[in-house]
Amino acid sequence: MLKGIHNHNARATAAGLLLAFTAGLAFAQPLPALPGNAQSGAQTEATAPLSLQKAIALALEANLDLTVAQREVEAVQGQVLQAQARRNPELAYALEDQRTPTRTQSAQINLPIELGGKRAARIAAAERGRDVAVEELNARRVEIRAAVVAAFFEALAAQDRTALAQDSVDLARKATDAVAKRVTAGKVSPVEETKARVAEAGVRVELAQAQSEQRSARARLASLLGASPPQFTQVSGSVDDLPVVPSLDDIQQRLSASSALRRAQLEVERRRSLADVERSKQTPDVTVSLGVKRPNELARNQLMLGVSVPLPLFDRNQGNLLEALKREDKARDELQALNVRLSTDVLQARERLASVRGEIDVLQREVLPGAKSAYDAATVGFGYGKFNFLEVLDAQRTYFAAQAQYLKALAEAHRAAADMDRVIGASEPTTTPPANKE
């Protein structure tokens, strides 16, 4: 298991390899497997490692995209309040004739009355808009969580690759020292020392590349947590715990309840409510007037009652209604297209996960044990003088390359699972441990 080997085993193994080079031991010490949570180099970490659960909690709390979506939910609540408001009454005053004896003054209140269900349709449309904003926030949470999971395991795999490259550098340095001593003793050609130093320089370059990838992966994860620069130096977890490939029935059930589809369905309902709003406007409103009129000639107040109704002879709101109906059709077509696209995306991600798990299985059962066996045999043969050092270097390079390929496949498996979660939402965490590679 990659997770269960510690740094002191790596030092013991390196010492055993050095003894094998110098004294020709009858057997080789096993090369350490990848640590799941190791240091890069000799640097002591001052802060606690970041776990996956903590990373998700930090992202959901501090991610700026979620803050923006939450502000939208708060804003559309104002639309609901405005839709519930009734139309204001109107106070009117009129003065006729400037001469006092014949002057007439009137004051009245005009009260508009909405007909055709305008207010109810307006409220329904505003509430559907609020529902869309809430589901958008939920969808953003799902996307952020999936992105954090993918970035976390990329950082964890990059951390393990750095530890692997550091182990390779340590072994290469000790092997170079051992070859140099044998050259001094006259047992091998100086060419072997040159080859060893070239090989050591090559693995140092690989270590620098791995450290650069680790820094980039940490930066990507930190950006999702709303922290720049990163406030952590290590992540803790086991990249070997692989997500289970979900069944097709499970995918269909989760897809039908996904936030992305729910948001599209609510958008169709909102467009339907907006069409109802435009349809209700075809019914004209009535304005009732109540007032008092006082002609100075009569020297008394007169009651005024009035009703006004617009005549929908030319403008029947037909253009706005047509637009609303077509936008409802458009939202319905977008829902169908989204359903097809999401189904395709999630099935492709599932296929990638299944394929990568097959690759990981082959690496665990055949590639890694075979590469390690070849490396052990080359090390023992070099101790007995049956192989030259170049053959040992080739075996070592093959073994470490197989381990790097294994880490890459693990990261890809977690990335495929995160892509599925981004579409259909996260399910209960179900993982399977890797097979024993020993």
Tab-separated table of C-alpha atoms in Angstrom:
chain	number	residue	atom	x	y	z
A	1	MET	CA	0.000	0.000	0.000
A	2	LEU	CA	1.286	3.450	-0.858
A	3	LYS	CA	-0.124	4.958	2.312
A	4	GLY	CA	1.469	2.639	4.838
A	5	ILE	CA	5.188	3.191	4.238
A	6	HIS	CA	7.022	5.864	6.241
A	7	ASN	CA	10.154	7.913	5.610
A	8	HIS	CA	12.352	5.907	7.986
A	9	ASN	CA	11.740	2.842	5.790
A	10	ALA	CA	12.983	4.854	2.791
A	11	ARG	CA	16.216	5.713	4.629
A	12	ALA	CA	16.705	2.102	5.664
A	13	THR	CA	16.152	0.920	2.123
A	14	ALA	CA	18.602	3.451	0.716
A	15	ALA	CA	21.207	2.275	3.206
A	16	GLY	CA	20.551	-1.331	2.229
A	17	LEU	CA	20.968	-0.463	-1.446
A	18	LEU	CA	24.287	1.204	-0.700
A	19	LEU	CA	25.481	-1.923	1.116
A	20	ALA	CA	24.346	-4.031	-1.822
A	21	PHE	CA	26.428	-1.902	-4.200
A	22	THR	CA	29.517	-1.959	-2.008
A	23	ALA	CA	29.518	-5.384	-0.387
A	24	GLY	CA	27.482	-7.497	-2.851
A	25	LEU	CA	24.694	-8.663	-0.549
A	26	ALA	CA	22.864	-11.849	-1.453
A	27	PHE	CA	19.502	-10.093	-1.541
A	28	ALA	CA	18.221	-6.564	-2.148
A	29	GLN	CA	16.205	-4.532	0.305
A	30	PRO	CA	12.680	-3.718	-0.998
A	31	LEU	CA	12.214	-0.324	-2.558
A	32	PRO	CA	9.745	1.795	-0.562
A	33	ALA	CA	6.253	2.192	-1.911
A	34	LEU	CA	4.687	5.598	-2.350
A	35	PRO	CA	3.762	7.338	0.907
A	36	GLY	CA	0.258	8.749	0.965
A	37	ASN	CA	1.176	11.844	2.969
A	38	ALA	CA	4.900	12.582	2.857
A	39	GLN	CA	7.143	15.609	3.042
A	40	SER	CA	8.783	17.093	-0.035
A	41	GLY	CA	12.490	17.006	0.739
A	42	ALA	CA	13.669	17.693	4.249
A	43	GLN	CA	11.436	20.670	4.896
A	44	THR	CA	9.450	20.446	8.140
A	45	GLU	CA	5.806	21.357	7.742
A	46	ALA	CA	4.661	23.925	10.243
A	47	THR	CA	0.952	23.764	9.584
A	48	ALA	CA	-1.537	20.909	9.875
A	49	PRO	CA	-2.310	19.059	6.641
A	50	LEU	CA	-5.553	19.926	4.883
A	51	SER	CA	-8.156	17.141	4.759
A	52	LEU	CA	-10.769	16.724	2.044
A	53	GLN	CA	-13.686	17.402	4.403
A	54	LYS	CA	-12.053	20.592	5.661
A	55	ALA	CA	-11.291	21.737	2.109
A	56	ILE	CA	-14.936	21.266	1.074
A	57	ALA	CA	-16.166	23.121	4.170
A	58	LEU	CA	-13.794	26.028	3.540
A	59	ALA	CA	-14.821	26.269	-0.115
A	60	LEU	CA	-18.544	26.272	0.650
A	61	GLU	CA	-17.952	28.972	3.247
A	62	ALA	CA	-15.555	31.318	1.469
A	63	ASN	CA	-15.810	30.718	-2.286
A	64	LEU	CA	-16.606	33.991	-4.041
A	65	ASP	CA	-18.784	32.377	-6.717
A	66	LEU	CA	-21.109	31.130	-4.000
A	67	THR	CA	-21.179	34.592	-2.474
A	68	VAL	CA	-22.258	36.039	-5.828
A	69	ALA	CA	-25.010	33.425	-6.197
A	70	GLN	CA	-26.220	34.133	-2.644
A	71	ARG	CA	-26.415	37.855	-3.420
A	72	GLU	CA	-28.612	37.032	-6.425
A	73	VAL	CA	-30.999	35.065	-4.195
A	74	GLU	CA	-31.221	38.049	-1.854
A	75	ALA	CA	-31.802	40.408	-4.771
A	76	VAL	CA	-34.644	38.462	-6.388
A	77	GLN	CA	-36.469	38.427	-3.068
A	78	GLY	CA	-37.038	42.117	-3.766
A	79	GLN	CA	-38.851	41.173	-6.973
A	80	VAL	CA	-41.251	39.037	-4.959
A	81	LEU	CA	-41.944	41.897	-2.564
A	82	GLN	CA	-42.519	44.284	-5.459
A	83	ALA	CA	-44.839	41.845	-7.212
A	84	GLN	CA	-47.003	41.615	-4.088
A	85	ALA	CA	-47.507	45.393	-3.964
A	86	ARG	CA	-50.845	46.749	-5.142
A	87	ARG	CA	-51.150	49.777	-7.421
A	88	ASN	CA	-51.155	53.131	-5.680
A	89	PRO	CA	-54.273	55.324	-5.665
A	90	GLU	CA	-54.082	58.759	-7.294
A	91	LEU	CA	-55.114	62.092	-5.779
A	92	ALA	CA	-56.235	64.723	-8.316
A	93	TYR	CA	-57.128	68.408	-7.904
A	94	ALA	CA	-58.634	70.647	-10.555
A	95	LEU	CA	-59.352	74.417	-10.668
A	96	GLU	CA	-61.708	75.902	-13.266
A	97	ASP	CA	-61.946	79.637	-14.015
A	98	GLN	CA	-59.717	82.217	-12.374
A	99	ARG	CA	-62.584	84.511	-11.378
A	100	THR	CA	-63.701	83.906	-7.828
A	101	PRO	CA	-67.515	84.216	-8.357
A	102	THR	CA	-67.525	81.587	-11.110
A	103	ARG	CA	-64.584	79.469	-9.903
A	104	THR	CA	-65.026	75.701	-9.545
A	105	GLN	CA	-62.697	73.480	-7.529
A	106	SER	CA	-62.661	69.691	-7.449
A	107	ALA	CA	-60.641	67.005	-5.647
A	108	GLN	CA	-60.898	63.308	-6.274
A	109	ILE	CA	-59.187	59.986	-5.617
A	110	ASN	CA	-58.642	57.600	-8.511
A	111	LEU	CA	-58.350	53.939	-7.463
A	112	PRO	CA	-57.056	51.534	-10.133
A	113	ILE	CA	-58.418	47.994	-9.889
A	114	GLU	CA	-56.376	45.217	-11.540
A	115	LEU	CA	-58.429	42.658	-13.411
A	116	GLY	CA	-57.556	39.447	-15.221
A	117	GLY	CA	-55.395	38.009	-12.389
A	118	LYS	CA	-52.504	40.391	-13.026
A	119	ARG	CA	-51.271	40.520	-9.443
A	120	ALA	CA	-51.434	36.759	-8.910
A	121	ALA	CA	-49.606	36.118	-12.193
A	122	ARG	CA	-46.997	38.730	-11.300
A	123	ILE	CA	-46.373	37.138	-7.894
A	124	ALA	CA	-46.115	33.646	-9.390
A	125	ALA	CA	-43.544	34.815	-11.948
A	126	ALA	CA	-41.451	36.531	-9.252
A	127	GLU	CA	-41.550	33.432	-7.034
A	128	ARG	CA	-40.419	31.233	-9.923
A	129	GLY	CA	-37.549	33.654	-10.487
A	130	ARG	CA	-36.586	33.286	-6.844
A	131	ASP	CA	-36.736	29.497	-7.150
A	132	VAL	CA	-34.423	29.645	-10.167
A	133	ALA	CA	-31.924	31.750	-8.194
A	134	VAL	CA	-32.041	29.322	-5.253
A	135	GLU	CA	-31.458	26.342	-7.538
A	136	GLU	CA	-28.625	28.231	-9.223
A	137	LEU	CA	-27.027	28.575	-5.793
A	138	ASN	CA	-27.478	24.843	-5.182
A	139	ALA	CA	-25.958	24.050	-8.575
A	140	ARG	CA	-22.987	26.266	-7.814
A	141	ARG	CA	-22.488	24.424	-4.521
A	142	VAL	CA	-22.444	21.108	-6.378
A	143	GLU	CA	-19.975	22.434	-8.945
A	144	ILE	CA	-17.704	23.934	-6.287
A	145	ARG	CA	-17.713	20.716	-4.279
A	146	ALA	CA	-16.834	18.640	-7.348
A	147	ALA	CA	-14.103	21.079	-8.324
A	148	VAL	CA	-12.630	20.949	-4.810
A	149	VAL	CA	-12.624	17.139	-4.821
A	150	ALA	CA	-10.853	17.026	-8.181
A	151	ALA	CA	-8.325	19.704	-7.176
A	152	PHE	CA	-7.722	18.044	-3.795
A	153	PHE	CA	-6.823	14.664	-5.290
A	154	GLU	CA	-4.687	16.350	-7.937
A	155	ALA	CA	-2.790	18.068	-5.137
A	156	LEU	CA	-2.548	14.787	-3.213
A	157	ALA	CA	-1.235	12.914	-6.267
A	158	ALA	CA	1.232	15.728	-7.003
A	159	GLN	CA	2.397	15.550	-3.391
A	160	ASP	CA	2.971	11.801	-3.709
A	161	ARG	CA	4.800	12.266	-7.026
A	162	THR	CA	7.104	14.761	-5.335
A	163	ALA	CA	7.803	12.271	-2.551
A	164	LEU	CA	8.457	9.591	-5.167
A	165	ALA	CA	10.859	11.860	-7.049
A	166	GLN	CA	12.617	12.746	-3.778
A	167	ASP	CA	13.088	9.031	-2.982
A	168	SER	CA	14.487	8.528	-6.477
A	169	VAL	CA	16.962	11.394	-5.965
A	170	ASP	CA	18.078	9.979	-2.615
A	171	LEU	CA	18.680	6.535	-4.072
A	172	ALA	CA	20.443	7.963	-7.118
A	173	ARG	CA	22.755	10.021	-4.916
A	174	LYS	CA	23.676	7.028	-2.742
A	175	ALA	CA	24.120	4.862	-5.808
A	176	THR	CA	26.461	7.467	-7.310
A	177	ASP	CA	28.506	7.475	-4.106
A	178	ALA	CA	28.677	3.684	-4.154
A	179	VAL	CA	29.832	3.600	-7.781
A	180	ALA	CA	32.424	6.294	-7.057
A	181	LYS	CA	33.874	4.134	-4.262
A	182	ARG	CA	34.045	1.132	-6.563
A	183	VAL	CA	35.788	3.230	-9.204
A	184	THR	CA	38.306	4.350	-6.572
A	185	ALA	CA	38.845	0.712	-5.620
A	186	GLY	CA	39.426	-0.150	-9.284
A	187	LYS	CA	36.481	-2.555	-9.504
A	188	VAL	CA	34.552	-0.734	-12.268
A	189	SER	CA	35.356	1.661	-15.072
A	190	PRO	CA	35.134	5.450	-14.461
A	191	VAL	CA	32.551	5.468	-17.231
A	192	GLU	CA	30.123	3.862	-14.771
A	193	GLU	CA	30.537	6.829	-12.419
A	194	THR	CA	29.828	9.256	-15.253
A	195	LYS	CA	26.657	7.346	-16.136
A	196	ALA	CA	25.580	7.386	-12.503
A	197	ARG	CA	26.068	11.140	-12.196
A	198	VAL	CA	24.144	11.771	-15.415
A	199	ALA	CA	21.314	9.601	-14.127
A	200	GLU	CA	21.312	11.484	-10.822
A	201	ALA	CA	21.074	14.812	-12.647
A	202	GLY	CA	18.121	13.473	-14.629
A	203	VAL	CA	16.156	12.482	-11.535
A	204	ARG	CA	16.912	15.867	-9.974
A	205	VAL	CA	15.270	17.499	-12.971
A	206	GLU	CA	12.269	15.211	-12.472
A	207	LEU	CA	12.129	16.263	-8.821
A	208	ALA	CA	12.101	19.949	-9.786
A	209	GLN	CA	9.256	19.303	-12.236
A	210	ALA	CA	7.283	17.381	-9.608
A	211	GLN	CA	7.738	20.187	-7.076
A	212	SER	CA	6.533	22.735	-9.634
A	213	GLU	CA	3.442	20.632	-10.370
A	214	GLN	CA	2.782	20.324	-6.646
A	215	ARG	CA	2.920	24.102	-6.168
A	216	SER	CA	0.550	24.619	-9.107
A	217	ALA	CA	-1.892	22.027	-7.771
A	218	ARG	CA	-1.848	23.669	-4.332
A	219	ALA	CA	-2.512	27.063	-5.909
A	220	ARG	CA	-5.508	25.725	-7.871
A	221	LEU	CA	-6.956	24.169	-4.737
A	222	ALA	CA	-6.343	27.332	-2.701
A	223	SER	CA	-8.158	29.473	-5.282
A	224	LEU	CA	-11.287	27.363	-4.784
A	225	LEU	CA	-10.991	27.881	-1.030
A	226	GLY	CA	-10.812	31.649	-1.443
A	227	ALA	CA	-7.237	31.740	-0.105
A	228	SER	CA	-4.434	33.213	-2.192
A	229	PRO	CA	-1.624	32.459	-1.533
A	230	PRO	CA	-2.345	28.959	-0.156
A	231	GLN	CA	-2.719	28.776	3.613
A	232	PHE	CA	-1.611	25.124	3.711
A	233	THR	CA	1.495	23.248	2.652
A	234	GLN	CA	0.263	19.648	2.645
A	235	VAL	CA	-2.937	17.724	2.063
A	236	SER	CA	-3.800	14.569	3.948
A	237	GLY	CA	-5.620	11.565	2.581
A	238	SER	CA	-5.181	8.406	0.558
A	239	VAL	CA	-5.255	8.748	-3.193
A	240	ASP	CA	-5.544	4.932	-3.366
A	241	ASP	CA	-9.174	4.972	-2.147
A	242	LEU	CA	-10.882	4.779	-5.514
A	243	PRO	CA	-14.489	5.860	-6.169
A	244	VAL	CA	-16.866	3.079	-7.151
A	245	VAL	CA	-18.295	3.095	-10.676
A	246	PRO	CA	-22.044	3.813	-10.244
A	247	SER	CA	-24.636	1.701	-11.988
A	248	LEU	CA	-26.603	3.046	-14.936
A	249	ASP	CA	-29.831	2.983	-12.897
A	250	ASP	CA	-28.198	4.998	-10.143
A	251	ILE	CA	-26.937	7.527	-12.682
A	252	GLN	CA	-30.399	7.969	-14.208
A	253	GLN	CA	-32.022	8.471	-10.821
A	254	ARG	CA	-29.431	11.003	-9.696
A	255	LEU	CA	-29.498	12.774	-13.062
A	256	SER	CA	-33.260	13.321	-12.907
A	257	ALA	CA	-32.828	14.995	-9.514
A	258	SER	CA	-29.715	16.987	-10.379
A	259	SER	CA	-29.539	20.697	-9.660
A	260	ALA	CA	-28.725	21.531	-13.285
A	261	LEU	CA	-31.881	19.889	-14.635
A	262	ARG	CA	-33.983	21.201	-11.769
A	263	ARG	CA	-32.804	24.712	-12.563
A	264	ALA	CA	-33.755	24.291	-16.237
A	265	GLN	CA	-37.179	22.937	-15.257
A	266	LEU	CA	-37.774	25.929	-12.996
A	267	GLU	CA	-36.762	28.230	-15.839
A	268	VAL	CA	-39.509	26.669	-17.981
A	269	GLU	CA	-41.994	27.300	-15.180
A	270	ARG	CA	-40.791	30.883	-14.825
A	271	ARG	CA	-41.226	31.504	-18.539
A	272	ARG	CA	-44.713	30.035	-18.355
A	273	SER	CA	-45.546	32.398	-15.495
A	274	LEU	CA	-44.201	35.350	-17.468
A	275	ALA	CA	-46.437	34.340	-20.360
A	276	ASP	CA	-49.371	34.339	-17.940
A	277	VAL	CA	-48.393	37.857	-16.878
A	278	GLU	CA	-48.475	39.091	-20.475
A	279	ARG	CA	-51.749	37.268	-21.115
A	280	SER	CA	-53.355	38.915	-18.076
A	281	LYS	CA	-52.429	42.332	-19.461
A	282	GLN	CA	-54.876	41.779	-22.311
A	283	THR	CA	-57.668	42.371	-19.809
A	284	PRO	CA	-57.940	46.149	-19.252
A	285	ASP	CA	-57.923	47.531	-15.731
A	286	VAL	CA	-60.724	49.656	-14.299
A	287	THR	CA	-60.132	52.956	-12.520
A	288	VAL	CA	-62.802	54.074	-10.042
A	289	SER	CA	-62.922	57.776	-9.117
A	290	LEU	CA	-64.468	59.374	-6.035
A	291	GLY	CA	-64.325	63.083	-5.353
A	292	VAL	CA	-65.944	66.376	-4.417
A	293	LYS	CA	-66.703	69.339	-6.667
A	294	ARG	CA	-67.539	72.834	-5.351
A	295	PRO	CA	-68.760	75.501	-7.758
A	296	ASN	CA	-68.654	78.988	-6.119
A	297	GLU	CA	-71.800	79.973	-7.964
A	298	LEU	CA	-73.787	77.268	-6.216
A	299	ALA	CA	-71.914	77.626	-2.916
A	300	ARG	CA	-72.225	73.932	-2.134
A	301	ASN	CA	-70.273	70.677	-2.558
A	302	GLN	CA	-71.198	68.132	-5.209
A	303	LEU	CA	-70.310	64.428	-5.088
A	304	MET	CA	-68.373	63.032	-8.035
A	305	LEU	CA	-68.255	59.358	-9.052
A	306	GLY	CA	-66.530	58.038	-12.106
A	307	VAL	CA	-65.317	54.871	-13.826
A	308	SER	CA	-62.787	54.731	-16.635
A	309	VAL	CA	-61.916	51.696	-18.765
A	310	PRO	CA	-59.334	51.693	-21.565
A	311	LEU	CA	-60.576	50.371	-24.886
A	312	PRO	CA	-58.190	47.686	-26.247
A	313	LEU	CA	-58.791	48.535	-29.896
A	314	PHE	CA	-55.203	48.696	-31.134
A	315	ASP	CA	-52.801	47.601	-28.376
A	316	ARG	CA	-53.874	44.235	-26.977
A	317	ASN	CA	-50.354	43.366	-25.771
A	318	GLN	CA	-50.182	40.814	-28.548
A	319	GLY	CA	-46.500	41.390	-29.281
A	320	ASN	CA	-45.332	40.922	-25.675
A	321	LEU	CA	-47.485	37.820	-25.326
A	322	LEU	CA	-46.015	36.294	-28.482
A	323	GLU	CA	-42.487	36.961	-27.229
A	324	ALA	CA	-43.270	35.378	-23.847
A	325	LEU	CA	-44.739	32.272	-25.451
A	326	LYS	CA	-41.752	31.829	-27.744
A	327	ARG	CA	-39.345	32.236	-24.829
A	328	GLU	CA	-41.277	29.550	-22.989
A	329	ASP	CA	-40.816	27.258	-26.002
A	330	LYS	CA	-37.135	28.144	-26.055
A	331	ALA	CA	-36.736	27.280	-22.357
A	332	ARG	CA	-38.444	23.933	-22.947
A	333	ASP	CA	-36.112	23.161	-25.873
A	334	GLU	CA	-33.114	24.146	-23.757
A	335	LEU	CA	-34.269	21.727	-21.054
A	336	GLN	CA	-34.373	18.859	-23.538
A	337	ALA	CA	-30.978	19.767	-24.977
A	338	LEU	CA	-29.499	20.033	-21.477
A	339	ASN	CA	-30.869	16.624	-20.544
A	340	VAL	CA	-29.213	15.041	-23.566
A	341	ARG	CA	-25.927	16.867	-22.985
A	342	LEU	CA	-25.750	16.006	-19.292
A	343	SER	CA	-26.583	12.368	-19.983
A	344	THR	CA	-23.768	12.211	-22.520
A	345	ASP	CA	-21.291	13.929	-20.195
A	346	VAL	CA	-22.023	11.713	-17.220
A	347	LEU	CA	-21.893	8.510	-19.268
A	348	GLN	CA	-18.559	9.560	-20.750
A	349	ALA	CA	-17.221	10.305	-17.264
A	350	ARG	CA	-18.470	6.914	-16.063
A	351	GLU	CA	-16.738	5.200	-18.978
A	352	ARG	CA	-13.511	7.056	-18.178
A	353	LEU	CA	-13.730	5.977	-14.543
A	354	ALA	CA	-14.333	2.351	-15.495
A	355	SER	CA	-11.460	2.431	-17.995
A	356	VAL	CA	-9.036	4.013	-15.534
A	357	ARG	CA	-9.979	1.512	-12.836
A	358	GLY	CA	-9.108	-1.257	-15.302
A	359	GLU	CA	-5.768	0.403	-15.975
A	360	ILE	CA	-5.118	0.725	-12.239
A	361	ASP	CA	-5.944	-2.949	-11.751
A	362	VAL	CA	-3.396	-3.961	-14.403
A	363	LEU	CA	-0.782	-1.683	-12.843
A	364	GLN	CA	-1.415	-3.165	-9.397
A	365	ARG	CA	-1.421	-6.815	-10.439
A	366	GLU	CA	1.174	-6.920	-13.207
A	367	VAL	CA	3.156	-3.773	-13.971
A	368	LEU	CA	4.257	-2.664	-10.504
A	369	PRO	CA	5.156	-6.153	-9.180
A	370	GLY	CA	6.995	-6.964	-12.417
A	371	ALA	CA	8.919	-3.686	-12.428
A	372	LYS	CA	9.872	-4.123	-8.777
A	373	SER	CA	10.981	-7.719	-9.353
A	374	ALA	CA	13.163	-6.632	-12.286
A	375	TYR	CA	14.669	-3.845	-10.211
A	376	ASP	CA	15.442	-6.189	-7.298
A	377	ALA	CA	17.019	-8.722	-9.644
A	378	ALA	CA	19.170	-6.054	-11.312
A	379	THR	CA	20.305	-4.766	-7.933
A	380	VAL	CA	21.305	-8.236	-6.735
A	381	GLY	CA	23.006	-9.013	-10.053
A	382	PHE	CA	24.976	-5.775	-9.869
A	383	GLY	CA	26.169	-6.747	-6.395
A	384	TYR	CA	27.477	-10.034	-7.790
A	385	GLY	CA	28.969	-8.350	-10.855
A	386	LYS	CA	26.542	-9.929	-13.322
A	387	PHE	CA	25.007	-6.613	-14.479
A	388	ASN	CA	26.532	-3.252	-15.139
A	389	PHE	CA	25.259	-0.139	-13.450
A	390	LEU	CA	23.437	1.081	-16.555
A	391	GLU	CA	21.134	-1.929	-16.366
A	392	VAL	CA	20.422	-1.153	-12.718
A	393	LEU	CA	19.574	2.443	-13.632
A	394	ASP	CA	17.227	1.289	-16.391
A	395	ALA	CA	15.426	-1.038	-13.972
A	396	GLN	CA	15.161	1.709	-11.378
A	397	ARG	CA	13.843	4.195	-13.927
A	398	THR	CA	11.249	1.670	-15.146
A	399	TYR	CA	10.037	0.994	-11.613
A	400	PHE	CA	9.670	4.644	-10.695
A	401	ALA	CA	8.007	5.400	-14.056
A	402	ALA	CA	5.447	2.663	-13.329
A	403	GLN	CA	4.728	4.186	-9.937
A	404	ALA	CA	4.342	7.640	-11.520
A	405	GLN	CA	1.924	6.173	-14.078
A	406	TYR	CA	-0.007	4.577	-11.219
A	407	LEU	CA	-0.333	7.926	-9.449
A	408	LYS	CA	-1.460	9.595	-12.671
A	409	ALA	CA	-4.148	6.958	-13.158
A	410	LEU	CA	-5.362	7.408	-9.574
A	411	ALA	CA	-5.687	11.162	-10.071
A	412	GLU	CA	-7.589	10.613	-13.338
A	413	ALA	CA	-10.011	8.239	-11.587
A	414	HIS	CA	-10.843	10.850	-8.971
A	415	ARG	CA	-11.167	13.506	-11.686
A	416	ALA	CA	-13.674	11.353	-13.617
A	417	ALA	CA	-15.698	10.765	-10.440
A	418	ALA	CA	-15.685	14.508	-9.735
A	419	ASP	CA	-16.932	15.185	-13.275
A	420	MET	CA	-19.878	12.882	-12.618
A	421	ASP	CA	-20.596	14.585	-9.307
A	422	ARG	CA	-20.498	17.965	-11.050
A	423	VAL	CA	-23.360	16.828	-13.305
A	424	ILE	CA	-25.521	14.656	-11.054
A	425	GLY	CA	-24.474	15.809	-7.605
A	426	ALA	CA	-22.384	14.065	-4.985
A	427	SER	CA	-23.630	10.781	-3.609
A	428	GLU	CA	-22.635	9.052	-0.414
A	429	PRO	CA	-18.843	8.553	-0.529
A	430	THR	CA	-18.153	4.972	-1.598
A	431	THR	CA	-14.576	3.954	-2.259
A	432	THR	CA	-12.634	0.750	-2.661
A	433	PRO	CA	-9.065	0.281	-1.459
A	434	PRO	CA	-6.460	-0.790	-3.998
A	435	ALA	CA	-5.243	-4.334	-4.238
A	436	ASN	CA	-2.036	-5.280	-2.506
A	437	LYS	CA	0.800	-4.668	-4.931
A	438	GLU	CA	3.356	-6.680	-2.966
